[in-house]
């Protein structure tokens, strides 16, 4: 009996995976949009040329877990939360996070046992996943931005350089509040640069395609240099060099701001440990930094950590303010 209950316990735990799987399929094939106004399964199947049996099964799961609702005349309709927050075309969509979890995180974690036994670690394919990861990172902006603004105001900053800026979301938000600041973003990935330029074209934000590891131009010395959500792309030696480079790029009394999930932090240990497992399973990604490690990079570069404040406690995500 105890064995049966143990089996039941694990089955129950895994039940939580079902909504994520269902939402991921729905997001990938835009199904919540196709059922947004109510439609018969056969209509959607024919229009979208999908496998009928599999679509029917997906609909059955959706009805069972509340992602879809049954209407009259045999029609099925998406729950409005799914259309609003998962559909590809909704401006509120978080569906890209499902792609990252299901297509990047889960496969990597499945390869973990082989890597632990000495098989080659998987490669993080920046070209394929870069745009997805840059989009999911930007989901944090709403929470992190007010903290960023506090530092900008307190230091009366007039120029900001964002290293590895992704789509330039932070710079765009800063521009909206302070259109007179000099705002520059450096980004390596060609496709992301193109989209970042598009997204910032109505602003004075300048996006430069380049590698932050060898970016140094006097002209871009700034009051604030940001390095958000990117330290895990670099080895410890490279991180130390990034700090040294940042120091050169900072004006007198400037601030280096780093946003990152921290290893062994006070908050969010389960999440940061899982994130760290994911990073470490790749041959070309590196473990999360710890507060101690960041303090050491700062000290060796002639900088000083001023403040470490949590942004998302359950994720162990922090904003670290480093002073020149
Ligand atoms: C996880 S995203 C974070 C984007 C943004 N900073 C944020 O916090 O939302 C990391 C970004 O750093 C860029 N990146 C990685 N290595 C880089 C390098 N050597 N030089 C410039 N950008 C780089 C990636 O292409 C990606 O867009």
Short mmCIF file of C-alpha atoms and ligand atoms in Angstrom, two decimals:
data_model
loop_
_atom_site.label_atom_id
_atom_site.label_comp_id
_atom_site.label_asym_id
_atom_site.label_seq_id
_atom_site.Cartn_x
_atom_site.Cartn_y
_atom_site.Cartn_z
CA UNK A 1 0.00 0.00 0.00
CA UNK A 2 2.79 2.38 0.91
CA UNK A 3 4.40 1.68 -2.46
CA UNK A 4 1.15 2.53 -4.21
CA UNK A 5 0.87 5.77 -2.25
CA UNK A 6 4.45 6.69 -3.16
CA UNK A 7 3.64 6.08 -6.83
CA UNK A 8 0.53 8.23 -6.45
CA UNK A 9 2.57 10.99 -4.82
CA UNK A 10 4.94 11.19 -7.79
CA UNK A 11 2.10 11.02 -10.28
CA UNK A 12 0.42 13.89 -8.44
CA UNK A 13 3.61 15.94 -8.42
CA UNK A 14 3.93 15.45 -12.15
CA UNK A 15 0.35 16.57 -12.76
CA UNK A 16 1.58 20.17 -12.56
CA UNK A 17 3.53 19.55 -15.72
CA UNK A 18 0.32 19.06 -17.70
CA UNK A 19 -0.83 22.72 -17.92
CA UNK A 20 2.68 23.78 -19.00
CA UNK A 21 2.80 21.14 -21.72
CA UNK A 22 -0.70 22.05 -22.88
CA UNK A 23 0.02 25.77 -22.93
CA UNK A 24 3.32 25.19 -24.75
CA UNK A 25 1.60 23.27 -27.57
CA UNK A 26 -1.11 25.91 -27.71
CA UNK A 27 1.41 28.74 -27.90
CA UNK A 28 3.61 27.00 -30.48
CA UNK A 29 0.70 26.35 -32.87
CA UNK A 30 -1.31 29.43 -31.97
CA UNK A 31 -4.22 27.22 -30.94
CA UNK A 32 -5.60 29.54 -28.27
CA UNK A 33 -6.00 32.17 -30.97
CA UNK A 34 -7.72 29.72 -33.31
CA UNK A 35 -10.23 28.89 -30.57
CA UNK A 36 -10.44 32.47 -29.25
CA UNK A 37 -13.92 33.16 -30.62
CA UNK A 38 -15.19 29.60 -30.29
CA UNK A 39 -14.70 27.02 -33.06
CA UNK A 40 -15.36 23.37 -33.79
CA UNK A 41 -12.33 21.09 -33.57
CA UNK A 42 -12.84 19.94 -37.19
CA UNK A 43 -12.90 23.55 -38.43
CA UNK A 44 -9.56 24.33 -36.82
CA UNK A 45 -8.13 21.00 -37.89
CA UNK A 46 -9.08 21.62 -41.53
CA UNK A 47 -8.02 25.27 -41.67
CA UNK A 48 -4.68 24.69 -39.96
CA UNK A 49 -4.07 21.26 -41.53
CA UNK A 50 -3.44 19.56 -38.19
CA UNK A 51 -3.65 15.93 -37.18
CA UNK A 52 -7.28 15.46 -36.14
CA UNK A 53 -6.81 12.83 -33.44
CA UNK A 54 -3.99 14.77 -31.75
CA UNK A 55 -5.89 18.04 -31.87
CA UNK A 56 -8.92 16.31 -30.32
CA UNK A 57 -6.76 14.92 -27.50
CA UNK A 58 -5.21 18.36 -26.91
CA UNK A 59 -8.70 19.86 -26.71
CA UNK A 60 -9.79 17.18 -24.24
CA UNK A 61 -6.86 18.02 -21.97
CA UNK A 62 -7.60 21.73 -22.32
CA UNK A 63 -11.23 21.18 -21.29
CA UNK A 64 -10.15 19.03 -18.32
CA UNK A 65 -7.70 21.59 -16.95
CA UNK A 66 -9.73 24.70 -17.76
CA UNK A 67 -7.62 26.18 -20.56
CA UNK A 68 -10.61 25.67 -22.88
CA UNK A 69 -14.37 25.76 -22.36
CA UNK A 70 -17.21 23.90 -24.09
CA UNK A 71 -19.75 26.12 -25.85
CA UNK A 72 -23.07 25.31 -27.45
CA UNK A 73 -23.16 23.79 -30.98
CA UNK A 74 -20.16 21.59 -30.22
CA UNK A 75 -17.82 24.58 -30.24
CA UNK A 76 -14.80 25.02 -28.03
CA UNK A 77 -13.53 28.38 -26.79
CA UNK A 78 -10.21 29.41 -25.23
CA UNK A 79 -10.29 30.73 -21.69
CA UNK A 80 -9.67 34.45 -22.05
CA UNK A 81 -6.57 34.32 -19.81
CA UNK A 82 -5.01 31.91 -22.32
CA UNK A 83 -5.77 34.16 -25.29
CA UNK A 84 -4.46 37.19 -23.44
CA UNK A 85 -1.33 35.76 -21.83
CA UNK A 86 -0.32 32.82 -24.02
CA UNK A 87 -1.38 33.62 -27.59
CA UNK A 88 1.47 34.59 -29.83
CA UNK A 89 -0.05 37.85 -31.04
CA UNK A 90 -1.18 39.20 -27.71
CA UNK A 91 0.99 42.10 -26.50
CA UNK A 92 0.65 40.59 -22.99
CA UNK A 93 1.87 37.15 -24.05
CA UNK A 94 4.36 35.29 -21.85
CA UNK A 95 4.27 32.26 -24.16
CA UNK A 96 7.94 32.61 -25.08
CA UNK A 97 8.75 31.54 -21.52
CA UNK A 98 7.03 28.22 -22.24
CA UNK A 99 9.27 27.76 -25.27
CA UNK A 100 12.34 28.44 -23.16
CA UNK A 101 11.28 26.04 -20.41
CA UNK A 102 10.08 23.22 -22.63
CA UNK A 103 12.56 23.40 -25.51
CA UNK A 104 15.69 24.62 -23.76
CA UNK A 105 15.53 23.84 -20.03
CA UNK A 106 13.81 20.45 -20.01
CA UNK A 107 15.97 18.86 -22.77
CA UNK A 108 19.12 20.15 -21.03
CA UNK A 109 17.99 18.76 -17.69
CA UNK A 110 17.23 15.41 -19.37
CA UNK A 111 20.81 15.31 -20.65
CA UNK A 112 22.12 15.94 -17.11
CA UNK A 113 22.56 12.33 -16.07
CA UNK A 114 24.64 11.56 -19.17
CA UNK A 115 26.84 14.61 -18.62
CA UNK A 116 27.33 13.59 -15.01
CA UNK A 117 28.62 10.24 -16.23
CA UNK A 118 31.16 11.94 -18.44
CA UNK A 119 29.34 12.33 -21.76
CA UNK A 120 29.97 15.62 -23.53
CA UNK A 121 27.88 18.48 -22.16
CA UNK A 122 25.30 20.05 -24.44
CA UNK A 123 26.07 23.28 -26.25
CA UNK A 124 23.96 26.36 -25.68
CA UNK A 125 23.04 27.41 -29.21
CA UNK A 126 23.13 31.19 -28.94
CA UNK A 127 22.06 31.60 -32.56
CA UNK A 128 18.84 29.60 -32.04
CA UNK A 129 17.95 30.49 -28.47
CA UNK A 130 19.42 34.00 -28.13
CA UNK A 131 16.25 35.80 -29.24
CA UNK A 132 14.07 33.60 -26.99
CA UNK A 133 16.27 34.19 -23.94
CA UNK A 134 16.46 37.93 -24.62
CA UNK A 135 12.65 38.05 -24.73
CA UNK A 136 12.18 36.09 -21.50
CA UNK A 137 14.78 38.27 -19.75
CA UNK A 138 12.76 41.32 -20.68
CA UNK A 139 9.83 39.92 -18.66
CA UNK A 140 11.73 41.01 -15.54
CA UNK A 141 11.90 44.63 -16.62
CA UNK A 142 8.68 45.75 -14.93
CA UNK A 143 10.00 44.68 -11.52
CA UNK A 144 13.60 45.74 -11.92
CA UNK A 145 13.03 49.09 -13.58
CA UNK A 146 11.91 51.10 -10.51
CA UNK A 147 15.08 50.03 -8.66
CA UNK A 148 17.15 51.08 -11.63
CA UNK A 149 15.45 54.49 -11.71
CA UNK A 150 16.25 54.99 -8.02
CA UNK A 151 19.97 54.58 -8.74
CA UNK A 152 19.80 56.81 -11.82
CA UNK A 153 18.10 59.58 -9.82
CA UNK A 154 20.28 59.25 -6.75
CA UNK A 155 23.43 59.51 -8.84
CA UNK A 156 22.04 62.20 -11.16
CA UNK A 157 23.29 60.07 -14.05
CA UNK A 158 23.29 61.66 -17.49
CA UNK A 159 24.71 58.78 -19.54
CA UNK A 160 24.01 55.05 -19.41
CA UNK A 161 25.69 52.18 -21.21
CA UNK A 162 23.88 48.82 -21.26
CA UNK A 163 26.25 45.92 -21.99
CA UNK A 164 24.45 42.95 -23.59
CA UNK A 165 21.30 45.03 -23.86
CA UNK A 166 19.08 42.46 -25.60
CA UNK A 167 16.16 44.34 -27.14
CA UNK A 168 17.11 47.51 -25.26
CA UNK A 169 14.02 47.34 -23.05
CA UNK A 170 15.66 49.01 -20.05
CA UNK A 171 17.04 51.81 -22.21
CA UNK A 172 13.63 52.42 -23.82
CA UNK A 173 12.00 52.62 -20.40
CA UNK A 174 14.69 55.01 -19.15
CA UNK A 175 14.19 57.14 -22.28
CA UNK A 176 10.46 57.41 -21.56
CA UNK A 177 11.20 58.89 -18.12
CA UNK A 178 14.34 60.87 -19.06
CA UNK A 179 14.53 61.62 -22.78
CA UNK A 180 17.61 63.83 -22.33
CA UNK A 181 20.00 61.11 -21.15
CA UNK A 182 22.68 59.66 -23.42
CA UNK A 183 21.62 56.02 -23.77
CA UNK A 184 23.68 53.34 -25.50
CA UNK A 185 23.28 49.59 -25.76
CA UNK A 186 25.89 47.06 -26.90
CA UNK A 187 24.62 43.73 -28.23
CA UNK A 188 26.41 40.87 -29.99
CA UNK A 189 23.61 38.91 -31.66
CA UNK A 190 22.82 40.24 -35.14
CA UNK A 191 19.13 39.34 -35.14
CA UNK A 192 18.62 40.85 -31.67
CA UNK A 193 20.45 44.04 -32.71
CA UNK A 194 18.13 44.41 -35.69
CA UNK A 195 15.03 44.06 -33.54
CA UNK A 196 16.49 46.30 -30.79
CA UNK A 197 17.08 49.05 -33.38
CA UNK A 198 13.48 48.64 -34.56
CA UNK A 199 12.09 48.78 -31.02
CA UNK A 200 14.10 51.90 -30.11
CA UNK A 201 13.77 53.79 -33.38
CA UNK A 202 11.43 56.45 -31.91
CA UNK A 203 13.93 57.20 -29.14
CA UNK A 204 17.47 58.57 -28.86
CA UNK A 205 18.78 55.16 -27.76
CA UNK A 206 21.80 54.10 -29.78
CA UNK A 207 22.26 50.37 -30.32
CA UNK A 208 25.73 49.21 -31.33
CA UNK A 209 26.51 45.72 -32.54
CA UNK A 210 29.64 44.55 -30.75
CA UNK A 211 31.29 42.27 -28.25
CA UNK A 212 31.34 43.73 -24.74
CA UNK A 213 34.60 41.90 -24.11
CA UNK A 214 36.50 44.23 -26.36
CA UNK A 215 34.28 47.27 -26.28
CA UNK A 216 36.09 50.36 -25.16
CA UNK A 217 35.66 53.83 -26.63
CA UNK A 218 36.28 56.99 -24.63
CA UNK A 219 33.28 58.53 -26.31
CA UNK A 220 31.02 56.05 -24.51
CA UNK A 221 32.29 56.59 -20.99
CA UNK A 222 29.17 56.76 -18.85
CA UNK A 223 27.81 57.54 -15.41
CA UNK A 224 26.16 54.13 -15.25
CA UNK A 225 27.26 50.89 -16.90
CA UNK A 226 24.77 48.02 -16.70
CA UNK A 227 25.41 44.30 -17.12
CA UNK A 228 22.07 42.64 -16.71
CA UNK A 229 21.48 38.91 -16.86
CA UNK A 230 24.61 37.99 -18.70
CA UNK A 231 27.46 37.06 -16.36
CA UNK A 232 26.74 33.36 -16.92
CA UNK A 233 27.87 33.69 -20.53
CA UNK A 234 31.40 34.31 -19.27
CA UNK A 235 34.01 32.29 -17.41
CA UNK A 236 35.40 33.61 -14.13
CA UNK A 237 38.52 35.03 -15.84
CA UNK A 238 36.36 36.74 -18.45
CA UNK A 239 34.09 38.18 -15.73
CA UNK A 240 37.10 39.68 -14.01
CA UNK A 241 38.09 41.33 -17.30
CA UNK A 242 34.54 42.61 -17.79
CA UNK A 243 34.76 44.35 -14.42
CA UNK A 244 38.09 45.92 -15.35
CA UNK A 245 36.66 47.06 -18.65
CA UNK A 246 33.57 48.44 -16.90
CA UNK A 247 35.78 50.48 -14.58
CA UNK A 248 37.46 52.08 -17.60
CA UNK A 249 34.06 52.84 -19.09
CA UNK A 250 32.75 54.54 -15.95
CA UNK A 251 33.01 58.24 -15.33
CA UNK A 252 34.30 59.42 -11.98
CA UNK A 253 31.91 58.36 -9.18
CA UNK A 254 30.06 56.22 -11.74
CA UNK A 255 28.06 53.10 -10.91
CA UNK A 256 28.23 49.60 -12.34
CA UNK A 257 24.85 47.88 -12.03
CA UNK A 258 24.59 44.13 -12.26
CA UNK A 259 21.36 42.22 -12.30
CA UNK A 260 21.65 38.48 -11.80
CA UNK A 261 20.36 35.50 -9.92
CA UNK A 262 22.96 34.79 -7.24
CA UNK A 263 24.32 31.49 -6.08
CA UNK A 264 23.97 30.67 -2.35
CA UNK A 265 21.92 33.79 -1.81
CA UNK A 266 19.62 34.43 1.11
CA UNK A 267 16.50 34.22 -1.05
CA UNK A 268 15.22 31.85 -3.72
CA UNK A 269 17.71 29.05 -3.23
CA UNK A 270 15.62 26.35 -4.97
CA UNK A 271 15.25 28.43 -8.10
CA UNK A 272 18.85 29.60 -8.26
CA UNK A 273 20.10 26.04 -7.62
CA UNK A 274 17.97 24.77 -10.53
CA UNK A 275 19.11 27.64 -12.75
CA UNK A 276 22.67 26.83 -11.82
CA UNK A 277 22.21 23.15 -12.71
CA UNK A 278 20.92 24.23 -16.11
CA UNK A 279 23.91 26.53 -16.68
CA UNK A 280 26.44 23.97 -15.54
CA UNK A 281 25.04 21.27 -17.85
CA UNK A 282 26.27 23.33 -20.85
CA UNK A 283 29.81 23.29 -22.12
CA UNK A 284 29.59 26.98 -23.04
CA UNK A 285 27.65 28.49 -20.11
CA UNK A 286 28.99 29.09 -16.62
CA UNK A 287 27.68 28.91 -13.06
CA UNK A 288 25.79 31.77 -11.47
CA UNK A 289 28.00 34.23 -9.61
CA UNK A 290 27.83 34.50 -5.84
CA UNK A 291 27.86 37.77 -3.90
CA UNK A 292 31.32 36.91 -2.60
CA UNK A 293 32.60 36.36 -6.14
CA UNK A 294 31.22 39.71 -7.31
CA UNK A 295 32.82 41.46 -4.35
CA UNK A 296 36.13 39.89 -5.30
CA UNK A 297 35.89 40.98 -8.98
CA UNK A 298 35.02 44.48 -7.81
CA UNK A 299 37.91 44.69 -5.36
CA UNK A 300 40.45 43.42 -7.86
CA UNK A 301 39.27 46.02 -10.37
CA UNK A 302 39.42 48.90 -7.90
CA UNK A 303 35.64 49.08 -7.49
CA UNK A 304 33.46 48.58 -4.42
CA UNK A 305 30.12 46.81 -3.97
CA UNK A 306 27.75 49.37 -2.40
CA UNK A 307 24.45 47.58 -2.23
CA UNK A 308 22.96 44.16 -2.95
CA UNK A 309 19.17 44.27 -3.06
CA UNK A 310 16.75 41.50 -4.01
CA UNK A 311 14.55 42.13 -7.05
CA UNK A 312 12.68 38.83 -7.12
CA UNK A 313 13.10 37.04 -3.84
CA UNK A 314 11.69 33.67 -4.92
CA UNK A 315 14.07 33.63 -7.91
CA UNK A 316 17.13 34.74 -5.93
CA UNK A 317 17.43 37.66 -8.35
CA UNK A 318 19.43 40.66 -7.17
CA UNK A 319 20.52 44.12 -8.24
CA UNK A 320 24.11 44.81 -7.27
CA UNK A 321 25.38 48.36 -7.18
CA UNK A 322 29.11 48.75 -7.57
CA UNK A 323 30.82 52.12 -7.14
CA UNK A 324 33.93 53.50 -8.82
C1 LIG B 1 19.86 37.03 -21.14
S1 LIG B 1 20.02 38.33 -22.26
C2 LIG B 1 19.74 39.75 -21.23
C3 LIG B 1 19.32 40.97 -22.00
C4 LIG B 1 19.14 42.23 -21.14
N1 LIG B 1 20.40 42.67 -20.58
C5 LIG B 1 18.13 41.98 -20.03
O1 LIG B 1 18.54 41.88 -18.87
O2 LIG B 1 16.93 41.88 -20.33
C6 LIG B 1 21.77 38.44 -22.51
C7 LIG B 1 22.14 39.22 -23.74
O3 LIG B 1 23.56 39.40 -23.77
C8 LIG B 1 23.99 39.26 -25.12
N2 LIG B 1 25.43 38.92 -25.11
C9 LIG B 1 26.00 37.74 -24.74
N3 LIG B 1 27.32 37.79 -24.88
C10 LIG B 1 27.62 39.04 -25.36
C11 LIG B 1 28.83 39.69 -25.71
N4 LIG B 1 30.00 39.09 -25.61
N5 LIG B 1 28.75 40.98 -26.17
C12 LIG B 1 27.55 41.61 -26.28
N6 LIG B 1 26.38 41.02 -25.96
C13 LIG B 1 26.40 39.76 -25.50
C14 LIG B 1 23.09 38.16 -25.64
O4 LIG B 1 23.05 38.15 -27.06
C15 LIG B 1 21.76 38.50 -25.01
O5 LIG B 1 20.99 39.36 -25.81
#
